[in-house]
Amino acid sequence: MTVLVEEAALLMTVQDWGRHGYQRYGMPESGPMDWWAFRSANHLVGNQPDCACLEMGFSTAELVVGSEALMAVCGAGFQVYLNDNPAPLWMAFMAKQGDRLRFEKVLGGNWVYLAVSGGIQSSAWMGSRSVYPRAGLGMSLIVGDSLPLAACTAQARLLAGRSLPVSAQPAYQQDSYIGVIPGPHQERFTDRSVEVFFGQPFTLSTRSDRMGYRLLGPALSHQDGADIISQGMVTGQIQVPADGQPIVMMPDHPTTGGYTCLGTVAKVSLPLLAQTQPGEAQLRFHRIEVGDAQKALGEALQAIESAIIEEEDPWLFL
Amino acid sequence: MCRPFPRLSPVGESAVLVELADAICSEASRQVRVLDARLRESSLPGVIEWVPGYDSVLVHYDPLRTTYDELHALLENCLIRLTTGGVRTPKQVTIAVRYGGEDGPDLAHVASYHGLTEAEVIRRHTAPVYQVAMMGFTPGFAYLIGLDSSLNTPRLATPRTLVPAGSVGIAGGQTGIYPLDSPGGWQLIGRTACKLFNPDQAPFFLISPGDAVRFVAVENGERS
């Protein structure tokens, strides 16, 4: 009960919902770059929402399936092939022993998730299977690595064919509007810079990874220096160092930081940012209130739970 | 801009920043420890974890279980009479350090920079009881308060590409221990065999925020 890596993506790690409770010791949370695709993939195969998935980013990957398994692939920027036949994303399907699953990198995103019924059973550290190479908690996968899977159950087989409609998927597009909750140091920036941030487009630097996404655009200026006394940070937080180029904290970000923070990307917008390709794509930021961001997050999670389309519902054919 | 302390602000839709002061000092640190203890005792609904800073605490919460306004109200209760709140005696952690030589390649430089002997640098570094104000940067890294200001030394002009785990260094007015092999620009004066971070066995971290830390000098091969 394994999958074998035949070709490795540039960044290819096991991620679950993250490692919680240790940020006070400097341990990042980790977890998926695109939580929406991650949650959807787990839900499609009947998993708990925090089960470990395989996250693949930025380049093509290929796996060989070691034994029968119920799987789902969600995300953007990849075309999936099952034994050379195009396979749909956002749908649960059965793979059998020896099947080749290819994740071909195409335009339109960066990250894709493979969920397997029962979850990937790789090593766990401190209550989480999320890989965090910087502290020696696992490595990005390479050719020849294999991942242990849970046994496929009869119950899981019944879920093959279910899918998540577009209405319940993130509205991925390359020129995205990203919701930002202002603060806590917005008053440390010039009024003009705040206006520029919420008015002008930014692009993503190629120096972006699981720790942070670097934005390129008009330089933002501070009223009185970029440094603050170090304090805790959250994923999505937008730090602006002295060079005026913002950095958005992603799941492997350091737990504390010493730069002024203009705002925080709303969780509901994080998947769109995560899937924006470095280079041409233009990001625009708009303000969103805390309450509205919480409501939007609740609705998105609700949609994943409730919008599943079961296959071959006999009543549809009457 | 000039709201009085303590002040609460949202950070995204899943955290509240509690700022207690705007300073690195032992009083701000003491208040952080009082709040840290109160949060532990009160286990507020929806709170996942919180991160002490030098003069702030960032409280992470689950936005599906509570709202900013609800948590704001509960946190304000935790802040009542914070300045007079008591703190328990901190846990004492002793770190045995081999100073100088291969373990502390910059000890000679630090000594000559201040016109001191190496032995005097060691004496002044091992004299204070340091307080762990906060942790961050990498897993297990402690920000210590209490360095003798006569040892303040600028960082290396060119950072090293690899500083071995356990290295003890000075950077400006800070001193600390590298928990992991990592690049770094601190002046390395010694090294400890203590493991600050062990992901395979609980407790995973040797040091916690609020602890009191002492360095003791040991010879090569000697154990504490």
mmCIF file of N, CA and C in Angstrom, chain A residues 29 44 58-59 63 90 96 108 111 134 161 168 227 265 270 277 287 304 316:
data_model
loop_
_atom_site.group_PDB
_atom_site.id
_atom_site.type_symbol
_atom_site.label_atom_id
_atom_site.label_comp_id
_atom_site.label_asym_id
_atom_site.label_seq_id
_atom_site.Cartn_x
_atom_site.Cartn_y
_atom_site.Cartn_z
ATOM 1 N N GLU A 29 3.742 26.693 11.681
ATOM 2 C CA GLU A 29 2.573 25.815 11.574
ATOM 3 C C GLU A 29 2.673 24.821 10.418
ATOM 4 N N LEU A 44 -13.517 14.834 -0.790
ATOM 5 C CA LEU A 44 -13.973 13.990 -1.902
ATOM 6 C C LEU A 44 -13.719 12.505 -1.635
ATOM 7 N N PHE A 58 4.978 23.652 -8.737
ATOM 8 C CA PHE A 58 5.856 24.345 -9.688
ATOM 9 C C PHE A 58 6.391 23.529 -10.849
ATOM 10 N N SER A 59 6.368 22.169 -10.782
ATOM 11 C CA SER A 59 6.819 21.411 -11.955
ATOM 12 C C SER A 59 6.179 20.025 -11.951
ATOM 13 N N LEU A 63 3.686 9.542 -10.415
ATOM 14 C CA LEU A 63 3.643 8.526 -9.367
ATOM 15 C C LEU A 63 3.220 7.194 -9.968
ATOM 16 N N TRP A 90 -10.843 17.558 -9.016
ATOM 17 C CA TRP A 90 -12.026 17.796 -8.191
ATOM 18 C C TRP A 90 -13.028 16.647 -8.312
ATOM 19 N N LYS A 96 -5.714 1.631 -9.620
ATOM 20 C CA LYS A 96 -5.356 0.253 -9.268
ATOM 21 C C LYS A 96 -3.848 0.052 -9.334
ATOM 22 N N GLY A 108 -1.689 28.521 -15.167
ATOM 23 C CA GLY A 108 -2.917 28.720 -14.398
ATOM 24 C C GLY A 108 -2.843 28.407 -12.920
ATOM 25 N N TRP A 111 0.068 24.826 -7.510
ATOM 26 C CA TRP A 111 0.020 23.737 -6.528
ATOM 27 C C TRP A 111 -1.142 22.787 -6.801
ATOM 28 N N ARG A 134 13.476 22.613 6.906
ATOM 29 C CA ARG A 134 14.427 23.506 7.569
ATOM 30 C C ARG A 134 14.788 23.048 8.969
ATOM 31 N N GLY A 161 -16.287 8.639 -8.156
ATOM 32 C CA GLY A 161 -17.208 9.317 -9.065
ATOM 33 C C GLY A 161 -17.791 10.584 -8.496
ATOM 34 N N ALA A 168 -18.252 25.450 -5.956
ATOM 35 C CA ALA A 168 -17.679 25.253 -4.623
ATOM 36 C C ALA A 168 -16.148 25.259 -4.651
ATOM 37 N N ASP A 227 11.261 48.886 10.885
ATOM 38 C CA ASP A 227 11.455 47.893 11.936
ATOM 39 C C ASP A 227 10.493 48.099 13.099
ATOM 40 N N VAL A 265 -3.679 38.958 4.345
ATOM 41 C CA VAL A 265 -4.543 38.397 3.298
ATOM 42 C C VAL A 265 -5.617 37.533 3.964
ATOM 43 N N LEU A 270 -6.439 33.483 0.283
ATOM 44 C CA LEU A 270 -5.098 32.875 0.271
ATOM 45 C C LEU A 270 -4.904 31.847 -0.845
ATOM 46 N N GLN A 277 0.843 32.700 -10.417
ATOM 47 C CA GLN A 277 2.171 32.334 -10.887
ATOM 48 C C GLN A 277 3.113 33.527 -10.831
ATOM 49 N N ARG A 287 -9.631 46.122 0.556
ATOM 50 C CA ARG A 287 -9.842 45.992 2.002
ATOM 51 C C ARG A 287 -11.048 45.102 2.285
ATOM 52 N N ILE A 304 -17.754 23.438 0.509
ATOM 53 C CA ILE A 304 -17.025 22.182 0.273
ATOM 54 C C ILE A 304 -17.809 21.007 0.859
ATOM 55 N N LEU A 316 -31.619 11.169 -11.177
ATOM 56 C CA LEU A 316 -31.273 12.129 -12.223
ATOM 57 C C LEU A 316 -31.699 11.629 -13.597
#
